[in-house]
Structures are given as structure tokens and as C-alpha cells.
Amino acid sequence: MRWPMNFTTAELDHQERIARHRDGVAALQLDRPSTLAECVEALVALYEQNWNADAFQINCGDCDAFAMELIQIWTGEDRETDDAVVLWGEDLEDDEDRSEDIAGLHACAKIEGRYYDSECPEGEDDWRALPCFARYFGSVLKAQPHTA
């Protein structure tokens, strides 16, 4: 005999939030904002509405989902394309070869040659300028001893 599944109120609320979020992403895909900046802003607003997460908080755990959803909204595809990919730290090149240090640190979307995340609606030509990476590299530089 199978027992019926009993969900707590919190679990039901979470499932409802997931459904609302998916519906919101689908709606943005159908009625896509005209610029990437507007797409980023609309997606951040969706996270704020469903998860009470601002742009900084999105980058602290949901950056990969955000990047993929941004690609889905912008391209209308449910997958990466030649011009739109999700990149993690280890996928990014660094002149000082710090790729091992930033592996798994952050995911961003590279769309049409520019890098985007939830804190950077206008995008950046250089991924190091994204706020998450800039904060990381700034803290690493501050922590290194000064040599004269």
C-alpha cells in the first residue's frame, strides 16, 4: 500500500515559488525585454518577488541558475548557444593564471561577447570587472603582503 505524500506548508510554499518563478521566466521568454540590461533587471525583479533575493544575494548561490535563465530569456532557447554560454571561474582565462583560485567561485553569462550577472545589467567586456570577481580580486590583493 502506498501512503499519500504529506507536504508541510513550507514545502508547498517552496513548490509554489518554484512554479511561479518558472512561469515568470517563461513569460519573459515570450515577451522578451528589448535590451540585455532590461532582461537582467527583469530577472532580478523576478528573484526579488519569488525568493526575496537582491542582485548581490543572487550572486551568492544562484548565479549559475540566473546565468542560464538569462540566456533562456535572451535567446528564446532552453540551452546555451554559440553566442550565449554560462561560464564558471575555471572557464575564464586570466593573465596571471588564477583560474584554479576562482574555480567554482562564480558563474556568469557570456552573451554576444560581453559578460553578465545579476549585479551587472549593462554587462562588461572583461569578466574581471564583474562585481563578484572585482570584490574577490580586491580582497585577495589586500590580503597579500606588500613588498617594496
mmCIF file of C-alpha atoms in Angstrom:
data_model
loop_
_atom_site.group_PDB
_atom_site.id
_atom_site.type_symbol
_atom_site.label_atom_id
_atom_site.label_comp_id
_atom_site.label_asym_id
_atom_site.label_seq_id
_atom_site.Cartn_x
_atom_site.Cartn_y
_atom_site.Cartn_z
ATOM 1 C CA MET A 1 0.000 0.000 0.000
ATOM 2 C CA ARG A 2 1.340 3.446 -0.906
ATOM 3 C CA TRP A 3 0.926 6.201 1.604
ATOM 4 C CA PRO A 4 -0.092 9.637 0.376
ATOM 5 C CA MET A 5 2.665 12.193 0.491
ATOM 6 C CA ASN A 6 2.198 14.820 3.143
ATOM 7 C CA PHE A 7 3.837 18.153 2.475
ATOM 8 C CA THR A 8 4.432 20.767 5.091
ATOM 9 C CA THR A 9 3.234 24.293 4.486
ATOM 10 C CA ALA A 10 6.842 25.366 3.913
ATOM 11 C CA GLU A 11 7.356 22.652 1.286
ATOM 12 C CA LEU A 12 4.164 23.615 -0.511
ATOM 13 C CA ASP A 13 5.174 27.279 -0.416
ATOM 14 C CA HIS A 14 8.580 26.375 -1.865
ATOM 15 C CA GLN A 15 6.961 24.353 -4.677
ATOM 16 C CA GLU A 16 4.610 27.249 -5.408
ATOM 17 C CA ARG A 17 7.560 29.659 -5.558
ATOM 18 C CA ILE A 18 9.381 27.354 -7.979
ATOM 19 C CA ALA A 19 6.281 27.179 -10.198
ATOM 20 C CA ARG A 20 5.820 30.989 -10.096
ATOM 21 C CA HIS A 21 9.485 31.503 -10.912
ATOM 22 C CA ARG A 22 9.382 29.097 -13.879
ATOM 23 C CA ASP A 23 6.201 30.749 -15.130
ATOM 24 C CA GLY A 24 7.877 34.156 -14.793
ATOM 25 C CA VAL A 25 10.925 33.035 -16.796
ATOM 26 C CA ALA A 26 8.637 31.567 -19.468
ATOM 27 C CA ALA A 27 6.660 34.831 -19.627
ATOM 28 C CA LEU A 28 9.882 36.816 -20.051
ATOM 29 C CA GLN A 29 10.930 34.454 -22.846
ATOM 30 C CA LEU A 30 7.643 35.068 -24.678
ATOM 31 C CA ASP A 31 7.698 38.827 -24.161
ATOM 32 C CA ARG A 32 11.429 39.441 -24.092
ATOM 33 C CA PRO A 33 12.658 42.857 -22.982
ATOM 34 C CA SER A 34 14.364 44.755 -25.808
ATOM 35 C CA THR A 35 17.837 45.004 -24.234
ATOM 36 C CA LEU A 36 20.018 42.669 -22.236
ATOM 37 C CA ALA A 37 20.117 45.217 -19.415
ATOM 38 C CA GLU A 38 16.317 45.131 -19.238
ATOM 39 C CA CYS A 39 16.444 41.310 -19.245
ATOM 40 C CA VAL A 40 18.859 41.306 -16.294
ATOM 41 C CA GLU A 41 16.739 43.840 -14.407
ATOM 42 C CA ALA A 42 13.508 41.906 -15.075
ATOM 43 C CA LEU A 43 15.093 38.635 -13.968
ATOM 44 C CA VAL A 44 16.458 40.235 -10.783
ATOM 45 C CA ALA A 45 12.948 41.567 -10.088
ATOM 46 C CA LEU A 46 11.580 38.038 -10.526
ATOM 47 C CA TYR A 47 14.103 36.708 -7.979
ATOM 48 C CA GLU A 48 13.203 39.514 -5.580
ATOM 49 C CA GLN A 49 9.497 38.730 -5.955
ATOM 50 C CA ASN A 50 9.771 34.934 -5.608
ATOM 51 C CA TRP A 51 12.824 34.446 -3.407
ATOM 52 C CA ASN A 52 13.313 37.800 -1.664
ATOM 53 C CA ALA A 53 16.840 37.868 -3.088
ATOM 54 C CA ASP A 54 18.503 41.013 -4.407
ATOM 55 C CA ALA A 55 21.218 41.097 -7.083
ATOM 56 C CA PHE A 56 24.041 40.553 -4.572
ATOM 57 C CA GLN A 57 22.253 37.626 -2.927
ATOM 58 C CA ILE A 58 21.577 36.007 -6.305
ATOM 59 C CA ASN A 59 25.325 36.078 -6.941
ATOM 60 C CA CYS A 60 25.894 34.279 -3.629
ATOM 61 C CA GLY A 61 24.438 30.943 -4.607
ATOM 62 C CA ASP A 62 22.069 31.218 -7.547
ATOM 63 C CA CYS A 63 24.483 32.719 -10.070
ATOM 64 C CA ASP A 64 24.507 29.631 -12.305
ATOM 65 C CA ALA A 65 20.704 29.384 -12.447
ATOM 66 C CA PHE A 66 20.482 33.138 -13.057
ATOM 67 C CA ALA A 67 23.011 32.961 -15.915
ATOM 68 C CA MET A 68 21.169 30.086 -17.596
ATOM 69 C CA GLU A 69 17.784 31.769 -17.187
ATOM 70 C CA LEU A 70 19.195 34.980 -18.666
ATOM 71 C CA ILE A 71 20.364 33.002 -21.693
ATOM 72 C CA GLN A 72 16.950 31.328 -21.989
ATOM 73 C CA ILE A 73 15.164 34.678 -21.902
ATOM 74 C CA TRP A 74 17.518 36.430 -24.325
ATOM 75 C CA THR A 75 17.886 33.639 -26.907
ATOM 76 C CA GLY A 76 14.462 32.024 -26.544
ATOM 77 C CA GLU A 77 16.313 28.707 -26.321
ATOM 78 C CA ASP A 78 16.388 26.357 -23.348
ATOM 79 C CA ARG A 79 20.075 25.710 -23.859
ATOM 80 C CA GLU A 80 23.341 27.501 -24.415
ATOM 81 C CA THR A 81 24.145 28.670 -27.942
ATOM 82 C CA ASP A 82 27.323 29.647 -29.773
ATOM 83 C CA ASP A 83 26.793 33.285 -28.724
ATOM 84 C CA ALA A 84 25.417 32.663 -25.223
ATOM 85 C CA VAL A 85 27.118 30.429 -22.643
ATOM 86 C CA VAL A 86 27.358 30.022 -18.877
ATOM 87 C CA LEU A 87 30.955 30.282 -17.703
ATOM 88 C CA TRP A 88 32.366 29.322 -14.307
ATOM 89 C CA GLY A 89 35.638 30.665 -12.921
ATOM 90 C CA GLU A 90 37.630 27.753 -14.308
ATOM 91 C CA ASP A 91 36.271 28.513 -17.809
ATOM 92 C CA LEU A 92 37.662 32.042 -17.734
ATOM 93 C CA GLU A 93 41.194 32.900 -18.715
ATOM 94 C CA ASP A 94 43.308 35.082 -16.505
ATOM 95 C CA ASP A 95 46.650 36.643 -17.408
ATOM 96 C CA GLU A 96 48.047 35.642 -14.031
ATOM 97 C CA ASP A 97 46.561 32.132 -14.326
ATOM 98 C CA ARG A 98 44.420 32.378 -11.218
ATOM 99 C CA SER A 99 41.829 30.079 -12.797
ATOM 100 C CA GLU A 100 42.309 27.470 -10.052
ATOM 101 C CA ASP A 101 41.681 30.137 -7.387
ATOM 102 C CA ILE A 102 38.384 31.169 -8.915
ATOM 103 C CA ALA A 103 37.141 27.719 -9.987
ATOM 104 C CA GLY A 104 33.604 27.392 -8.712
ATOM 105 C CA LEU A 105 33.636 30.920 -7.283
ATOM 106 C CA HIS A 106 31.080 32.405 -9.638
ATOM 107 C CA ALA A 107 29.150 31.724 -12.821
ATOM 108 C CA CYS A 108 28.266 34.397 -15.331
ATOM 109 C CA ALA A 109 26.672 34.528 -18.756
ATOM 110 C CA LYS A 110 28.734 35.464 -21.781
ATOM 111 C CA ILE A 111 26.313 36.754 -24.367
ATOM 112 C CA GLU A 112 27.401 38.234 -27.679
ATOM 113 C CA GLY A 113 30.920 38.798 -26.347
ATOM 114 C CA ARG A 114 30.014 40.542 -23.067
ATOM 115 C CA TYR A 115 29.806 39.155 -19.530
ATOM 116 C CA TYR A 116 26.627 39.487 -17.439
ATOM 117 C CA ASP A 117 25.456 38.552 -13.971
ATOM 118 C CA SER A 118 22.734 39.751 -11.621
ATOM 119 C CA GLU A 119 24.767 42.755 -10.414
ATOM 120 C CA CYS A 120 25.815 43.916 -13.868
ATOM 121 C CA PRO A 121 22.850 44.619 -16.158
ATOM 122 C CA GLU A 122 24.949 46.562 -18.664
ATOM 123 C CA GLY A 123 27.488 43.766 -18.985
ATOM 124 C CA GLU A 124 31.268 44.045 -19.083
ATOM 125 C CA ASP A 125 33.828 43.471 -21.828
ATOM 126 C CA ASP A 126 36.211 41.967 -19.238
ATOM 127 C CA TRP A 127 34.851 39.359 -16.806
ATOM 128 C CA ARG A 128 37.237 40.633 -14.103
ATOM 129 C CA ALA A 129 35.138 43.820 -13.947
ATOM 130 C CA LEU A 130 32.019 41.928 -12.814
ATOM 131 C CA PRO A 131 31.413 42.976 -9.196
ATOM 132 C CA CYS A 132 31.745 39.448 -7.791
ATOM 133 C CA PHE A 133 35.183 38.941 -9.333
ATOM 134 C CA ALA A 134 36.274 42.520 -8.619
ATOM 135 C CA ARG A 135 35.425 42.029 -4.935
ATOM 136 C CA TYR A 136 37.297 38.730 -4.862
ATOM 137 C CA PHE A 137 40.426 40.042 -6.580
ATOM 138 C CA GLY A 138 40.334 43.188 -4.429
ATOM 139 C CA SER A 139 40.219 41.145 -1.224
ATOM 140 C CA VAL A 140 42.984 38.823 -2.454
ATOM 141 C CA LEU A 141 45.187 41.783 -3.300
ATOM 142 C CA LYS A 142 44.535 43.405 0.087
ATOM 143 C CA ALA A 143 45.408 40.152 1.868
ATOM 144 C CA GLN A 144 48.738 39.761 0.078
ATOM 145 C CA PRO A 145 51.742 41.210 1.927
ATOM 146 C CA HIS A 146 53.161 44.365 0.418
ATOM 147 C CA THR A 147 56.665 44.005 -0.962
ATOM 148 C CA ALA A 148 58.797 47.017 -1.668
#
